[in-house]
């Protein structure tokens, strides 16, 4: 059944969360649904949405708690657009979303979780907010378990739908030689790559520091860092460059800007490194798997689950240069067999994280929520 879906996100950042929501909106539009993006004016997500031709309605950034005027304004916009379903992906917007649901019980309000909870949220304030939701969607079974453990959200309203990746969104594939030429990289090096926001928690600094030790044993190893600084962490880029110079590894570390089509990055590297201290659901990890790229990821957060506890890639402890040296050295020693295994994993990952399966699961969920809406809080 065709629906009118509002994707609400007041974020001012430019990262995976925002990109995932825009991609979700585009996929649902492709399946025949009307989709409206509700964003704050002049934010990166508003710009991305407009660039993709999505309908955009600008909203004020709500307060995290108790913003009744903004909730009323957004509800009026939802009614004017005849929306049937509201998808929220930012924790900051949940208070507003729950107020909208209490005022309009017929609306289906769904939270698309992309971040872990971290702490217990079983207090009356959070419980009331969460119980107003028709559904909470976690991207991994372990995250669903965390929601049930740390909140009072009713179990039958917590669902697991993986964040999907359409490999076509990443750009056209190319040979390693072509990719390295495009990115200005040496053809004969063993290149370890990291892509994502430049942020102290993302592991780029640890990777840079590990290069000093790596070059002593593997002179042919080089590091490629692609991305841009998180909002509020602009100094991270400067710190990265200062660390590169302090470690005397400038000749072996390449820094490149954000890529909207990252396939060229995955095709250029020999090993993808997910170095985040605790990544809830690393979309770039899934993208690497789908591109047939060998992966090494931190043994924290959702990464071990995505890598099937080490069956689909190597695991290492975060914030450790010794651990990075270990997994990179292992990858250098096993390059050909790693690439062969990565191609086999790509087929399995495509079945697990396919777009069609995820969209169908959301459509079934929306229909179920419409048939049995939450009407009492």
XYZ file of C-alpha atoms in Angstrom:
377
model
C 0.000 0.000 0.000
C 1.353 3.392 -0.995
C 2.122 5.615 1.966
C 3.208 9.186 2.598
C 6.311 8.954 4.771
C 7.912 11.849 6.625
C 11.577 11.385 7.547
C 12.299 13.814 10.376
C 15.874 14.734 11.287
C 17.015 17.987 12.893
C 20.711 17.088 12.764
C 23.217 19.696 11.716
C 25.940 17.128 11.132
C 27.075 15.333 8.001
C 27.719 11.685 8.722
C 26.457 8.162 8.316
C 23.237 8.712 10.250
C 22.130 11.523 7.972
C 23.236 9.762 4.798
C 21.456 6.562 5.824
C 18.166 8.402 6.308
C 18.440 10.109 2.914
C 19.172 6.769 1.265
C 16.207 5.199 3.043
C 13.974 8.012 1.765
C 15.215 7.560 -1.781
C 14.623 3.808 -1.720
C 11.087 4.163 -0.395
C 10.354 6.768 -3.059
C 11.657 4.373 -5.708
C 9.166 1.795 -4.414
C 6.265 4.163 -5.075
C 5.807 5.861 -1.713
C 5.639 9.606 -1.307
C 8.505 10.721 0.924
C 9.034 14.098 2.590
C 12.250 15.080 4.346
C 11.719 17.351 7.357
C 15.047 19.010 8.164
C 16.462 22.219 9.545
C 17.182 24.775 6.843
C 20.729 24.934 5.438
C 21.881 21.738 7.164
C 23.878 19.057 5.328
C 20.948 16.624 5.355
C 18.681 19.273 3.820
C 21.279 19.857 1.115
C 21.716 16.142 0.423
C 17.941 15.687 0.228
C 17.488 18.562 -2.212
C 20.366 17.290 -4.337
C 18.631 13.917 -4.637
C 15.354 15.577 -5.645
C 13.488 14.706 -2.446
C 10.701 16.933 -1.196
C 12.054 18.988 1.717
C 10.110 20.833 4.414
C 12.177 23.002 6.729
C 11.473 22.804 10.452
C 12.994 24.542 13.486
C 15.541 22.542 15.460
C 13.536 21.344 18.466
C 14.718 21.472 22.031
C 15.707 18.048 23.278
C 12.955 18.136 25.892
C 9.522 19.717 26.078
C 9.397 21.702 22.833
C 5.622 21.827 22.479
C 5.522 24.723 19.946
C 7.817 22.938 17.495
C 5.943 19.658 17.935
C 2.685 21.432 17.082
C 4.235 23.126 14.070
C 5.632 19.854 12.733
C 2.305 18.096 13.321
C 0.487 20.759 11.312
C 2.957 20.183 8.474
C 2.426 16.415 8.709
C -1.339 16.871 8.525
C -1.097 19.297 5.613
C 0.983 16.756 3.696
C -1.410 13.890 4.596
C 1.443 11.892 6.093
C 0.666 8.393 7.339
C 4.075 7.474 8.758
C 6.824 9.361 10.573
C 10.380 7.985 10.720
C 12.780 9.525 13.235
C 16.468 8.574 13.374
C 17.973 11.135 15.754
C 17.705 10.584 19.499
C 17.429 14.368 19.945
C 14.101 14.325 18.054
C 12.416 11.589 20.091
C 10.806 13.931 22.603
C 9.164 15.875 19.792
C 8.140 12.660 18.018
C 6.471 11.259 21.130
C 4.507 14.483 21.607
C 3.342 14.308 17.990
C 2.214 10.711 18.504
C 0.259 11.571 21.645
C -1.506 14.341 19.741
C -2.114 12.214 16.642
C -2.548 8.529 17.606
C -3.439 7.616 14.015
C 0.074 8.467 12.815
C 2.579 5.618 12.689
C 5.737 6.856 14.452
C 8.865 4.701 14.076
C 12.330 5.207 15.513
C 15.158 4.028 13.250
C 17.974 3.406 15.736
C 21.509 4.066 14.535
C 23.301 4.682 17.830
C 23.704 2.511 20.917
C 22.050 3.478 24.204
C 25.129 3.197 26.382
C 23.293 3.695 29.677
C 20.029 2.566 31.251
C 16.980 4.625 30.250
C 14.272 2.981 32.312
C 13.242 6.132 34.210
C 9.661 7.454 33.906
C 10.599 10.253 31.471
C 12.282 7.978 28.940
C 9.731 5.213 29.443
C 6.834 7.541 28.630
C 8.641 8.853 25.557
C 9.566 5.438 24.184
C 6.176 3.867 24.832
C 4.552 6.493 22.622
C 6.391 4.992 19.643
C 4.630 2.473 17.446
C 7.908 0.706 16.737
C 11.607 0.824 17.502
C 13.848 -0.616 14.770
C 17.317 -1.836 15.768
C 19.836 -2.718 13.030
C 21.322 -5.713 14.868
C 19.954 -8.390 17.239
C 22.465 -7.341 19.908
C 21.102 -3.792 19.790
C 17.553 -5.075 20.171
C 18.731 -6.978 23.245
C 20.295 -3.791 24.612
C 17.041 -1.863 24.083
C 15.077 -4.510 25.970
C 17.663 -4.539 28.749
C 18.121 -0.787 29.152
C 14.590 0.521 28.511
C 10.998 -0.399 29.292
C 10.069 -0.473 25.628
C 7.574 -3.323 25.075
C 9.375 -6.248 23.442
C 6.765 -6.748 20.707
C 7.426 -3.223 19.447
C 11.191 -3.659 19.077
C 12.172 -5.052 15.679
C 15.414 -5.905 13.876
C 15.885 -4.600 10.324
C 19.507 -4.228 9.188
C 20.599 -0.952 7.647
C 20.730 -1.829 3.981
C 23.315 -0.897 1.379
C 22.756 -0.635 -2.357
C 26.171 -1.189 -3.873
C 25.059 0.918 -6.828
C 24.897 3.961 -4.519
C 28.640 3.720 -3.940
C 29.603 4.506 -7.519
C 30.884 2.577 -10.516
C 33.480 -0.145 -9.877
C 36.922 0.168 -11.380
C 40.239 -1.642 -11.329
C 42.727 -1.049 -8.536
C 45.019 0.710 -10.996
C 42.239 3.046 -12.156
C 41.112 3.753 -8.590
C 44.616 4.608 -7.408
C 45.171 6.855 -10.407
C 41.940 8.731 -9.636
C 42.937 9.195 -6.003
C 46.575 10.045 -6.651
C 47.963 6.980 -4.881
C 51.038 4.821 -5.582
C 50.335 1.704 -7.612
C 52.773 -0.623 -5.870
C 51.992 0.002 -2.159
C 49.902 -2.090 0.241
C 47.289 0.507 1.163
C 45.259 0.432 4.370
C 42.201 2.670 4.186
C 39.867 4.402 6.630
C 36.834 6.419 5.545
C 34.433 8.479 7.637
C 34.279 11.519 9.867
C 37.569 12.752 11.269
C 36.880 12.408 14.969
C 38.978 11.456 18.023
C 36.772 8.394 18.569
C 37.104 7.127 14.993
C 40.672 5.871 15.336
C 42.494 7.866 12.673
C 45.075 9.169 15.172
C 45.853 5.657 16.423
C 46.238 4.451 12.842
C 48.640 7.285 12.056
C 50.734 6.487 15.148
C 50.844 2.817 14.171
C 52.445 3.708 10.843
C 55.798 4.510 12.453
C 56.037 0.947 13.748
C 54.503 -0.599 10.620
C 56.997 1.034 8.285
C 59.859 -0.522 10.237
C 58.618 -4.019 9.354
C 56.598 -3.332 6.193
C 58.139 -0.403 4.260
C 55.552 -0.841 1.504
C 52.501 -0.161 3.712
C 50.701 3.163 3.315
C 47.633 4.679 4.980
C 44.725 6.420 3.221
C 42.369 8.591 5.296
C 39.201 9.873 3.593
C 36.608 12.165 5.157
C 36.116 15.469 6.910
C 35.947 16.631 10.509
C 32.809 16.199 12.605
C 30.950 19.366 13.563
C 32.640 20.615 16.719
C 35.795 18.618 16.007
C 37.279 20.733 13.232
C 40.609 20.771 15.059
C 40.883 16.990 14.539
C 42.083 17.462 10.957
C 44.844 19.797 12.146
C 45.758 17.319 14.892
C 45.935 14.513 12.327
C 48.404 16.446 10.203
C 50.454 17.406 13.241
C 50.580 13.747 14.318
C 51.670 12.713 10.829
C 54.604 15.117 11.048
C 55.486 14.200 14.641
C 55.638 10.504 13.667
C 57.637 11.334 10.518
C 55.262 9.340 8.282
C 54.198 12.070 5.869
C 55.499 10.053 2.894
C 53.222 7.109 3.795
C 49.952 8.780 4.837
C 47.459 10.244 2.361
C 44.528 12.445 3.446
C 41.660 12.933 1.008
C 38.322 14.815 1.269
C 34.850 13.341 1.719
C 33.593 11.142 -1.126
C 29.892 10.988 -1.967
C 30.627 7.921 -4.131
C 33.157 5.884 -2.118
C 33.450 2.853 -4.408
C 36.713 4.255 -5.791
C 38.105 4.259 -2.228
C 37.273 0.588 -1.631
C 38.645 -0.407 -5.025
C 41.913 1.427 -4.314
C 42.808 -0.186 -0.982
C 44.064 -3.592 0.123
C 42.568 -3.537 3.632
C 39.716 -1.541 5.134
C 40.296 -0.542 8.760
C 37.312 0.179 11.027
C 39.043 1.791 13.987
C 36.133 3.345 15.909
C 36.177 2.691 19.639
C 32.593 1.472 19.615
C 30.679 1.712 16.340
C 26.997 0.886 16.765
C 26.513 -0.158 13.144
C 29.316 0.689 10.763
C 27.740 1.228 7.359
C 31.194 1.633 5.863
C 32.072 -1.822 7.197
C 29.110 -3.289 5.320
C 30.058 -1.274 2.228
C 33.574 -2.675 2.368
C 32.222 -6.224 2.613
C 29.883 -5.693 -0.345
C 32.771 -4.332 -2.435
C 34.814 -7.457 -1.759
C 37.369 -5.586 0.310
C 39.199 -7.341 3.182
C 38.221 -5.837 6.545
C 39.766 -5.470 9.987
C 37.502 -3.958 12.658
C 37.505 -3.171 16.335
C 36.216 -5.886 18.628
C 33.578 -3.565 20.130
C 30.080 -2.268 19.422
C 28.270 -3.833 16.487
C 31.399 -4.490 14.413
C 32.043 -8.054 15.691
C 28.441 -8.926 14.832
C 28.767 -7.512 11.306
C 32.031 -9.429 10.858
C 30.403 -12.614 12.158
C 32.733 -12.774 15.181
C 35.793 -12.788 12.946
C 34.550 -15.133 10.216
C 34.115 -12.264 7.740
C 37.128 -10.204 8.789
C 39.820 -9.657 11.415
C 39.075 -8.202 14.842
C 41.374 -6.095 17.007
C 41.179 -4.115 20.229
C 40.591 -0.360 19.806
C 43.055 2.449 20.576
C 46.054 0.139 20.261
C 48.866 0.707 17.790
C 50.202 -2.780 18.532
C 46.838 -4.297 17.570
C 46.754 -2.395 14.293
C 50.286 -3.515 13.519
C 49.216 -7.087 14.207
C 46.164 -7.134 11.890
C 47.881 -5.178 9.107
C 50.922 -7.462 9.247
C 48.632 -10.477 9.034
C 46.832 -8.937 6.053
C 50.118 -8.209 4.276
C 51.187 -11.825 4.755
C 47.869 -13.208 3.503
C 46.984 -10.739 0.753
C 45.872 -13.084 -2.066
C 43.889 -15.433 0.182
C 42.293 -12.432 1.938
C 41.037 -11.039 -1.349
C 39.647 -14.424 -2.376
C 37.805 -14.758 0.940
C 36.517 -11.189 0.666
C 34.866 -11.927 -2.677
C 33.111 -14.934 -1.146
C 31.954 -12.831 1.814
C 30.591 -10.154 -0.550
C 27.909 -12.535 -1.835
C 26.844 -13.453 1.707
C 26.780 -9.817 2.801
C 24.615 -8.897 -0.184
C 21.970 -11.371 0.966
C 22.083 -10.166 4.578
C 22.111 -6.416 3.881
C 20.103 -6.251 0.659
C 17.971 -3.189 -0.020
C 14.882 -5.045 -1.227
C 14.703 -7.194 1.906
C 15.030 -4.163 4.193
C 12.440 -2.084 2.321
C 9.945 -4.943 2.338
C 10.466 -5.390 6.077
C 9.779 -1.680 6.675
C 6.669 -1.800 4.499
C 5.317 -4.751 6.474
C 6.109 -2.945 9.721
C 4.376 0.263 8.626
C 1.259 -1.672 7.608
C 1.205 -3.518 10.916
C 1.558 -0.242 12.824
C -1.288 1.293 10.854
C -3.544 -1.678 11.589
C -2.656 -1.682 15.281
C -1.582 1.860 16.247
C -0.475 2.745 19.741
C -3.363 4.749 21.150
C -2.742 4.731 24.891
C 0.320 5.977 26.677
